[in-house]
PDB file of C-alpha atoms and ligand atoms in Angstrom:
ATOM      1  CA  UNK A   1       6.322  27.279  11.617  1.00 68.00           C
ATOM      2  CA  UNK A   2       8.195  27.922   8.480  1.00 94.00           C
ATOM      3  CA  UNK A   3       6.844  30.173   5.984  1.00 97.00           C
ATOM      4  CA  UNK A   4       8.162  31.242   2.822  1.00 98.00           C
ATOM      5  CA  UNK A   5       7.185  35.186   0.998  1.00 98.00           C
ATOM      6  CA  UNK A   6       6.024  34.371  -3.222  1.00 97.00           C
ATOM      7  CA  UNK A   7       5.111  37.803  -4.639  1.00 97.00           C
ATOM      8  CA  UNK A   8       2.889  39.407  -2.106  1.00 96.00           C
ATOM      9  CA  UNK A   9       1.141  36.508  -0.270  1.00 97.00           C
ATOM     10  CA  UNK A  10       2.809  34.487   2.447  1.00 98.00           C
ATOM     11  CA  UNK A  11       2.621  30.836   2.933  1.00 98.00           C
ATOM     12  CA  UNK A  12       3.395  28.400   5.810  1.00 98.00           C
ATOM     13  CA  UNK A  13       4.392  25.175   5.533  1.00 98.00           C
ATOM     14  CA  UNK A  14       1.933  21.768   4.905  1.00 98.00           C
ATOM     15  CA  UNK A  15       3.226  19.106   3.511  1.00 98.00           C
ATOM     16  CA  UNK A  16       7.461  18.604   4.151  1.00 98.00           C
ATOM     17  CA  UNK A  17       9.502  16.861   1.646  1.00 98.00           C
ATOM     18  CA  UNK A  18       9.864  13.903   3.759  1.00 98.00           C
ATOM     19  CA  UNK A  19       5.707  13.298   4.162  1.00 98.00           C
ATOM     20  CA  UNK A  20       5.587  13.658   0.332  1.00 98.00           C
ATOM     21  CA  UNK A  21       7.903  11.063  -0.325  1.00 98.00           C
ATOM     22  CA  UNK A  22       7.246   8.512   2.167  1.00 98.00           C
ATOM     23  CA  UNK A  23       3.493   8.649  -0.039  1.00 98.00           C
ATOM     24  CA  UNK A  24       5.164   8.721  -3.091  1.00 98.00           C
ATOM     25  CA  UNK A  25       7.032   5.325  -2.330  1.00 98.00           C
ATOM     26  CA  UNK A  26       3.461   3.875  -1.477  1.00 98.00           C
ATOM     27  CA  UNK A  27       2.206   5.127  -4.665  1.00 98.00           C
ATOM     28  CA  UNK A  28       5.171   3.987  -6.878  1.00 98.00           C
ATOM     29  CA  UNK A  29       5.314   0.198  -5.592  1.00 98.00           C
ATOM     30  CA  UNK A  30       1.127  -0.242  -6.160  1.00 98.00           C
ATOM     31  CA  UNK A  31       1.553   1.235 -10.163  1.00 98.00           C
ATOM     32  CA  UNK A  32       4.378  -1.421  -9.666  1.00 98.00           C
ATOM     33  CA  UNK A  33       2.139  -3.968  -8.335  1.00 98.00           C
ATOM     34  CA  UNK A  34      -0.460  -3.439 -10.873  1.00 98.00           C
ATOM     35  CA  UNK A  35       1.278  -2.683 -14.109  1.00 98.00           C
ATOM     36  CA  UNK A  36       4.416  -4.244 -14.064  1.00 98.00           C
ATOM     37  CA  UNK A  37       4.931  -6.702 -17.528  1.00 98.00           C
ATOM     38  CA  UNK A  38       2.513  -4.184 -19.115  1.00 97.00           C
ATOM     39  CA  UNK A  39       4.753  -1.061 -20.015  1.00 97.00           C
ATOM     40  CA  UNK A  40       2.562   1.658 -19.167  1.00 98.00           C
ATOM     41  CA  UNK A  41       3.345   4.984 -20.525  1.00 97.00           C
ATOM     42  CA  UNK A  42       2.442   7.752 -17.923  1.00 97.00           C
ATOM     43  CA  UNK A  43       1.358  11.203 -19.549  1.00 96.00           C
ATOM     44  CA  UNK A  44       2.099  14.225 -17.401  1.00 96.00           C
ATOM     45  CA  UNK A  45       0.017  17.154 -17.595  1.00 94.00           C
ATOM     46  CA  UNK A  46       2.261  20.279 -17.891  1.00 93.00           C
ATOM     47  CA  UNK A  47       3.565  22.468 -16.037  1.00 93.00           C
ATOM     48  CA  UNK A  48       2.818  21.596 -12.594  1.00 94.00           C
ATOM     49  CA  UNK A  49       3.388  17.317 -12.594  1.00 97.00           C
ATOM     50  CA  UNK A  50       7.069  17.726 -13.946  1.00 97.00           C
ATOM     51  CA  UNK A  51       8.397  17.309 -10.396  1.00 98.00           C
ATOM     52  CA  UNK A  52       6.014  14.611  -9.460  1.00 98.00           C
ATOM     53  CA  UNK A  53       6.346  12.748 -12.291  1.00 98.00           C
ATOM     54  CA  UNK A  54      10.018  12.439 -12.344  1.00 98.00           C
ATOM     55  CA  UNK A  55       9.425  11.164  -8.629  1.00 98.00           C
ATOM     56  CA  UNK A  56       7.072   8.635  -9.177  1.00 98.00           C
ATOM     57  CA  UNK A  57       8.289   7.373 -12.165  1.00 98.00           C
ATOM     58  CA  UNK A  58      12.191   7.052 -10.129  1.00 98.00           C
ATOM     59  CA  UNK A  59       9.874   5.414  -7.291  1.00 98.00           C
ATOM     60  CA  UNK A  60       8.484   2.324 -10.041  1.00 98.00           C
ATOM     61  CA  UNK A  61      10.175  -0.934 -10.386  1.00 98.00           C
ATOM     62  CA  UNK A  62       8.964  -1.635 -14.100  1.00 98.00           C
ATOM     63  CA  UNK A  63       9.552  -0.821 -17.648  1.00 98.00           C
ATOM     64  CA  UNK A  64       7.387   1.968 -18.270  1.00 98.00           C
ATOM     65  CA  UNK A  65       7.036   5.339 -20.547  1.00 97.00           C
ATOM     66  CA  UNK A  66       6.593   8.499 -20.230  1.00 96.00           C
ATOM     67  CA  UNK A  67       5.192  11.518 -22.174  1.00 95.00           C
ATOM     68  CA  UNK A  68       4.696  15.129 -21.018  1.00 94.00           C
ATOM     69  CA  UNK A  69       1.623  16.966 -22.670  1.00 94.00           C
ATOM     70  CA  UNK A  70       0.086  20.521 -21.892  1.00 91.00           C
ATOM     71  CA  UNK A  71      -3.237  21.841 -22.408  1.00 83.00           C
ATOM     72  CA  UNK A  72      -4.419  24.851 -24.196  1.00 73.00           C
ATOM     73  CA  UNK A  73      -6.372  27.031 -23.927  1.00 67.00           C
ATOM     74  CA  UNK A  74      -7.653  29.386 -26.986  1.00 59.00           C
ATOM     75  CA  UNK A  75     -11.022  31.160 -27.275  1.00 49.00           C
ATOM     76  CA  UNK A  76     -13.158  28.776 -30.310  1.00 46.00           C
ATOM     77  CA  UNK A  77     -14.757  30.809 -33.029  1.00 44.00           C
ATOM     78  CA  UNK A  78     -17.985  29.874 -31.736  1.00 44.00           C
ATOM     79  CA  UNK A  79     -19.610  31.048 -28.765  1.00 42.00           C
ATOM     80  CA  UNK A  80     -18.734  28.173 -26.643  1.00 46.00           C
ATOM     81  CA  UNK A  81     -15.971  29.992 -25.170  1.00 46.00           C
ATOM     82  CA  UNK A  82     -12.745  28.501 -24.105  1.00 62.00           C
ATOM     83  CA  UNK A  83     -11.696  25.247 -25.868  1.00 60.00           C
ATOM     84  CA  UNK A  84      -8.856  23.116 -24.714  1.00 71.00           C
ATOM     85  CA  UNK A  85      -6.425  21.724 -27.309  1.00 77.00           C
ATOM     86  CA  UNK A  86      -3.746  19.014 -26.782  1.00 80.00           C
ATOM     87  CA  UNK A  87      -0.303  19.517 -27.841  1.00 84.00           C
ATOM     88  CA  UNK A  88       2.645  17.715 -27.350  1.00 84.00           C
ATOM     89  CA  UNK A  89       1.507  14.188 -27.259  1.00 85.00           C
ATOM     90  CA  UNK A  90       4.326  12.059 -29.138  1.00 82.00           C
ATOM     91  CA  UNK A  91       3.295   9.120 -28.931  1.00 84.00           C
ATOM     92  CA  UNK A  92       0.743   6.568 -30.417  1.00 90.00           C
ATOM     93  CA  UNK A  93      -1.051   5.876 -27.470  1.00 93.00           C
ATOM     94  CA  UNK A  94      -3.970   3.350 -29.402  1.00 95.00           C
ATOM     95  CA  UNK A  95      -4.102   0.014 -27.070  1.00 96.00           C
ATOM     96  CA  UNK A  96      -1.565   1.486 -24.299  1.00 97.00           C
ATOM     97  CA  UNK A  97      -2.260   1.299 -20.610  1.00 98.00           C
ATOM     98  CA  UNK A  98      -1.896   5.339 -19.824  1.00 98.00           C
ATOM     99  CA  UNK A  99      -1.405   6.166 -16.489  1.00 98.00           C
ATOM    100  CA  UNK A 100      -1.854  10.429 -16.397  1.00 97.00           C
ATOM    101  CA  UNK A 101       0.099  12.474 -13.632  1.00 98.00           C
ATOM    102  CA  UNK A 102      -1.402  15.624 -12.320  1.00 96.00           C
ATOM    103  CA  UNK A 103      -0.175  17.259  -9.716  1.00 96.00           C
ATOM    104  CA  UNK A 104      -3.974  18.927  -8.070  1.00 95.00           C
ATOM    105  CA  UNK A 105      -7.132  18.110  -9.301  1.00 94.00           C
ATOM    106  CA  UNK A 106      -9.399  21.262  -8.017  1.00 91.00           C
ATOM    107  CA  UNK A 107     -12.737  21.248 -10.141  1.00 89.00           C
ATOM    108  CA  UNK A 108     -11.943  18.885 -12.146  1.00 90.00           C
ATOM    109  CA  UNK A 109     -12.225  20.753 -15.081  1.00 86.00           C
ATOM    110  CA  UNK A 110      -8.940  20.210 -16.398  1.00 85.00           C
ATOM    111  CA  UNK A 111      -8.786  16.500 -15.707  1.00 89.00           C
ATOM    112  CA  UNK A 112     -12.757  16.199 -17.758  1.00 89.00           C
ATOM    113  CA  UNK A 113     -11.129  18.435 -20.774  1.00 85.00           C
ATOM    114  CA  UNK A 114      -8.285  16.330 -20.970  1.00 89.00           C
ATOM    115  CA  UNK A 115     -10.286  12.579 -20.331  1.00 92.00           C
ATOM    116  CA  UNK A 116     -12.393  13.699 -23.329  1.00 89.00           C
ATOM    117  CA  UNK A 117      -9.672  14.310 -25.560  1.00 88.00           C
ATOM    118  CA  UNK A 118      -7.657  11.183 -24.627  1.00 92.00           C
ATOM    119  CA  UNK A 119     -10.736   8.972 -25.158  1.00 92.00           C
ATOM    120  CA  UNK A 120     -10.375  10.239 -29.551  1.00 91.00           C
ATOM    121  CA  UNK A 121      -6.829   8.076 -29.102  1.00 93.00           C
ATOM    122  CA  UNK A 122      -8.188   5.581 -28.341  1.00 96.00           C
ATOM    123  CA  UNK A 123      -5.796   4.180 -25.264  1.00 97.00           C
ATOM    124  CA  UNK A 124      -6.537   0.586 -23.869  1.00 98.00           C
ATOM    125  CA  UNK A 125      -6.756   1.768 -20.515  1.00 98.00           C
ATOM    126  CA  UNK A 126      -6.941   4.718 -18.150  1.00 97.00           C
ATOM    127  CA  UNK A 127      -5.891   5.439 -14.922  1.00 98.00           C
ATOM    128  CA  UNK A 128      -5.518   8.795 -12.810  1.00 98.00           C
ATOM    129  CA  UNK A 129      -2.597   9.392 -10.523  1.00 98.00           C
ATOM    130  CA  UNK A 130      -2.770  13.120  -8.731  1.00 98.00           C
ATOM    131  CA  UNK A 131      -0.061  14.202  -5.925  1.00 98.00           C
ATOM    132  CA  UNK A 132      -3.228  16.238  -4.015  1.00 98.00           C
ATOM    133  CA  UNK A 133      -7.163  16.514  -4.369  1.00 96.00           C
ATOM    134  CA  UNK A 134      -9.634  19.140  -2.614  1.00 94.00           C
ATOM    135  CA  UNK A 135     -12.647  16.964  -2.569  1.00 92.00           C
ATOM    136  CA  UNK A 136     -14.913  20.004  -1.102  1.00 91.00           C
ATOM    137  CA  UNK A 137     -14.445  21.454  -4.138  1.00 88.00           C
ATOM    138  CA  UNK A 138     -14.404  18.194  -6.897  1.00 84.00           C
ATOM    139  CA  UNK A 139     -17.331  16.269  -5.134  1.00 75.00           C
ATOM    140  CA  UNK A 140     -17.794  12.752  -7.588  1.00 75.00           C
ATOM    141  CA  UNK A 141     -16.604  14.897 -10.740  1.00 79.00           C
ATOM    142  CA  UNK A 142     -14.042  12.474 -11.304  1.00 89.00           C
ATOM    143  CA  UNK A 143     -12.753   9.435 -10.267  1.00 93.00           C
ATOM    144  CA  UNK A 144      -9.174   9.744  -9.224  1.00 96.00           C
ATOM    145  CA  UNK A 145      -7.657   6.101  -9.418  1.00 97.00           C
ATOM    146  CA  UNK A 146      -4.207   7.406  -6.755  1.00 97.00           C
ATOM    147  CA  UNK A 147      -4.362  10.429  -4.961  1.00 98.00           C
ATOM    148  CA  UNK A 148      -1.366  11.434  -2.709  1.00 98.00           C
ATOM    149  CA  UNK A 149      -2.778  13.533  -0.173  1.00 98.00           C
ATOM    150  CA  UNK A 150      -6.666  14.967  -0.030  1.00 97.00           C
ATOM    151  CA  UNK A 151      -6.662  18.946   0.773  1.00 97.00           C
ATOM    152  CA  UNK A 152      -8.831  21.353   1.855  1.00 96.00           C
ATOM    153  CA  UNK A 153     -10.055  23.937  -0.413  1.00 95.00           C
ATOM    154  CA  UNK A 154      -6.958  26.495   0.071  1.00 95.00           C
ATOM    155  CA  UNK A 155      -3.747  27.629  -2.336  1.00 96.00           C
ATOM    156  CA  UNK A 156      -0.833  25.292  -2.590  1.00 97.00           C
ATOM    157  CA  UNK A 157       2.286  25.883  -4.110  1.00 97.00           C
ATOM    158  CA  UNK A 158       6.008  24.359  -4.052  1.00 98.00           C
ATOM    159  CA  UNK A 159       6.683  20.892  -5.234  1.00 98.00           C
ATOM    160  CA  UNK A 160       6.049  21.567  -9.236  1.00 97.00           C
ATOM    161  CA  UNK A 161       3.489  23.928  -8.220  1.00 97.00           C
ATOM    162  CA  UNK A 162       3.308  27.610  -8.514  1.00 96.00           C
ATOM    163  CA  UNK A 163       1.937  31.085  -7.596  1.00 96.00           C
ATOM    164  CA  UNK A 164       2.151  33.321 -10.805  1.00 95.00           C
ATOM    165  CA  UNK A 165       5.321  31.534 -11.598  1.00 94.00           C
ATOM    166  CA  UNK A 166       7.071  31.247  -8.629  1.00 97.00           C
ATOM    167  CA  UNK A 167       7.603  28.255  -5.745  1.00 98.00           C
ATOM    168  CA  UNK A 168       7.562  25.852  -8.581  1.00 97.00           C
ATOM    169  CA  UNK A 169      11.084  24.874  -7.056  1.00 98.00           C
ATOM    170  CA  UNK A 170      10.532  24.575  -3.293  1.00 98.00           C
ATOM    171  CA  UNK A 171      10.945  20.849  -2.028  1.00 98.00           C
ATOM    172  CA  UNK A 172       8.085  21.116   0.457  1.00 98.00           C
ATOM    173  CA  UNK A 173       3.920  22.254  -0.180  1.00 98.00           C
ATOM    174  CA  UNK A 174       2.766  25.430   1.449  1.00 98.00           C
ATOM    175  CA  UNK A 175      -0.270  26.621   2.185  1.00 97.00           C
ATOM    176  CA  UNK A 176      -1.616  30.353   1.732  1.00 97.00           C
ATOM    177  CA  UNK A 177      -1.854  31.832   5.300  1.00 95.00           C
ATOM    178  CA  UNK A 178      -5.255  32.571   6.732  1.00 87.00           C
ATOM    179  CA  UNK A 179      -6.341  32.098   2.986  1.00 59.00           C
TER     180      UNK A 179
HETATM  181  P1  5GP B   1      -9.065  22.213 -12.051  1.00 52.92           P
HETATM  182  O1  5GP B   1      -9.304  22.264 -13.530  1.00 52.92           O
HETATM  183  O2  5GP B   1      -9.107  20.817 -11.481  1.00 52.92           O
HETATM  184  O3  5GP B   1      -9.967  23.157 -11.294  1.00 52.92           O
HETATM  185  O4  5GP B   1      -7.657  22.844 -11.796  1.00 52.92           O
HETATM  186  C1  5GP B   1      -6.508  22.196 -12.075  1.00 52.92           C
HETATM  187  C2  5GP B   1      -5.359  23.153 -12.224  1.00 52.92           C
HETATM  188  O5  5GP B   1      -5.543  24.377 -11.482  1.00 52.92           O
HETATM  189  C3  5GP B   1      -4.116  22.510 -11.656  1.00 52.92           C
HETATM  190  O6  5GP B   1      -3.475  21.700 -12.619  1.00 52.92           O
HETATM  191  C4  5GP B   1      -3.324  23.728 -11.216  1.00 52.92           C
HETATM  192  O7  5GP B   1      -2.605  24.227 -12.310  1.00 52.92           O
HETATM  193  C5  5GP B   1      -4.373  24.749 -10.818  1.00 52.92           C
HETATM  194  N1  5GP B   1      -4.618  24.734  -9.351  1.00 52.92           N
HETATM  195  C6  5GP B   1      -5.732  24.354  -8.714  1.00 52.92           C
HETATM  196  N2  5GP B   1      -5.612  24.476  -7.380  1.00 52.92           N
HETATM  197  C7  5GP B   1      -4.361  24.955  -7.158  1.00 52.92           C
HETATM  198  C8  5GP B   1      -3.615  25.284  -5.965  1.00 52.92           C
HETATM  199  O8  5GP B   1      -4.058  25.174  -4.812  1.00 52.92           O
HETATM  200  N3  5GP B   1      -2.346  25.729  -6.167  1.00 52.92           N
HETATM  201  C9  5GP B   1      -1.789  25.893  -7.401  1.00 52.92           C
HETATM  202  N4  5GP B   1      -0.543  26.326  -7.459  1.00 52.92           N
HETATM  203  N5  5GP B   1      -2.456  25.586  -8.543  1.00 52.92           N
HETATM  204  C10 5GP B   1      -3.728  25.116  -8.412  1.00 52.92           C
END
């Protein structure tokens, strides 16, 4: 089996190129199906989705948008701890149908943050798109409208996503050995 060496862990290979795009046409021709004649604009979450996004929007056969936002993180003055800010959103989103592109939803944390925050703009409609899921770990947390592949609960990276940086640019998802 082929495994690749990121920093000191080693991963073997899970999901090849092919399997990941033979999904993604599936995925790109039901957002066709459902939203074509309504211009979505898709919002992908930073950093991970960029490859994913630039996939699935390449596998749609309808005018749609796109808009890449990130998410962070800075400790609040009050006690509450961590709070999540939005930047990068350029667009009025009021009314439009938004379609968001993550690439894993794990806890669901990020995906709750983020809902909440999207809700203050006011969009017309939400839907949510993710490339992989590890339901042991997100139970009903959230609903995920398109989900690529389900997971178990291990470390991913390649395919946008990354281990302390790195792997972001393998074509292919691997799996942390034994991990
Ligand atoms: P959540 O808030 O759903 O627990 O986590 C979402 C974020 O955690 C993802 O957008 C991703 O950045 C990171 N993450 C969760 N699981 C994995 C994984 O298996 N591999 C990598 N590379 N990142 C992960």
């Amino acid at each position: 089996m082929k495994e690749v060496k990121v920093h000191d862990k080693v991963f073997e290979l899970y999901i090849s190129a092919e399997k990941i795009q033979v999904r993604i046409d599936e995925i790109g021709k039901a957002l066709s199906e459902e939203f074509r004649g309504r211009n979505p604009l898709f919002v992908s979450i930073l950093n991970g989705s960029f490859v994913f996004t630039a996939d699935i929007m390449r596998a749609c056969d309808m005018d749609c948008e796109v808009s890449f936002v990130k998410l962070s993180s800075y400790q609040g003055t009050q006690t509450t701890g961590k709070i999540k800010t939005l930047i990068g959103l350029d667009m009025n989103i009021a009314g439009r149908e938004v379609i968001i592109l993550e690439d894993i939803v794990d806890t669901g944390n990020t995906l709750t943050h983020f809902l909440e925050i999207l809700d203050t703009y006011d969009p017309k409609s939400v839907t949510l798109v993710s490339l992989l899921t590890k339901p042991e770990v997100l139970k009903d947390k959230v609903k995920v409208d398109q989900i690529g592949f389900e997971i178990p609960n291990k470390f991913v990276v390649g395919y946008g996503l990354d281990y302390d940086g790195l792997a972001r640019n393998l074509k292919d998802i691997y799996q942390l050995k034994g991990g």
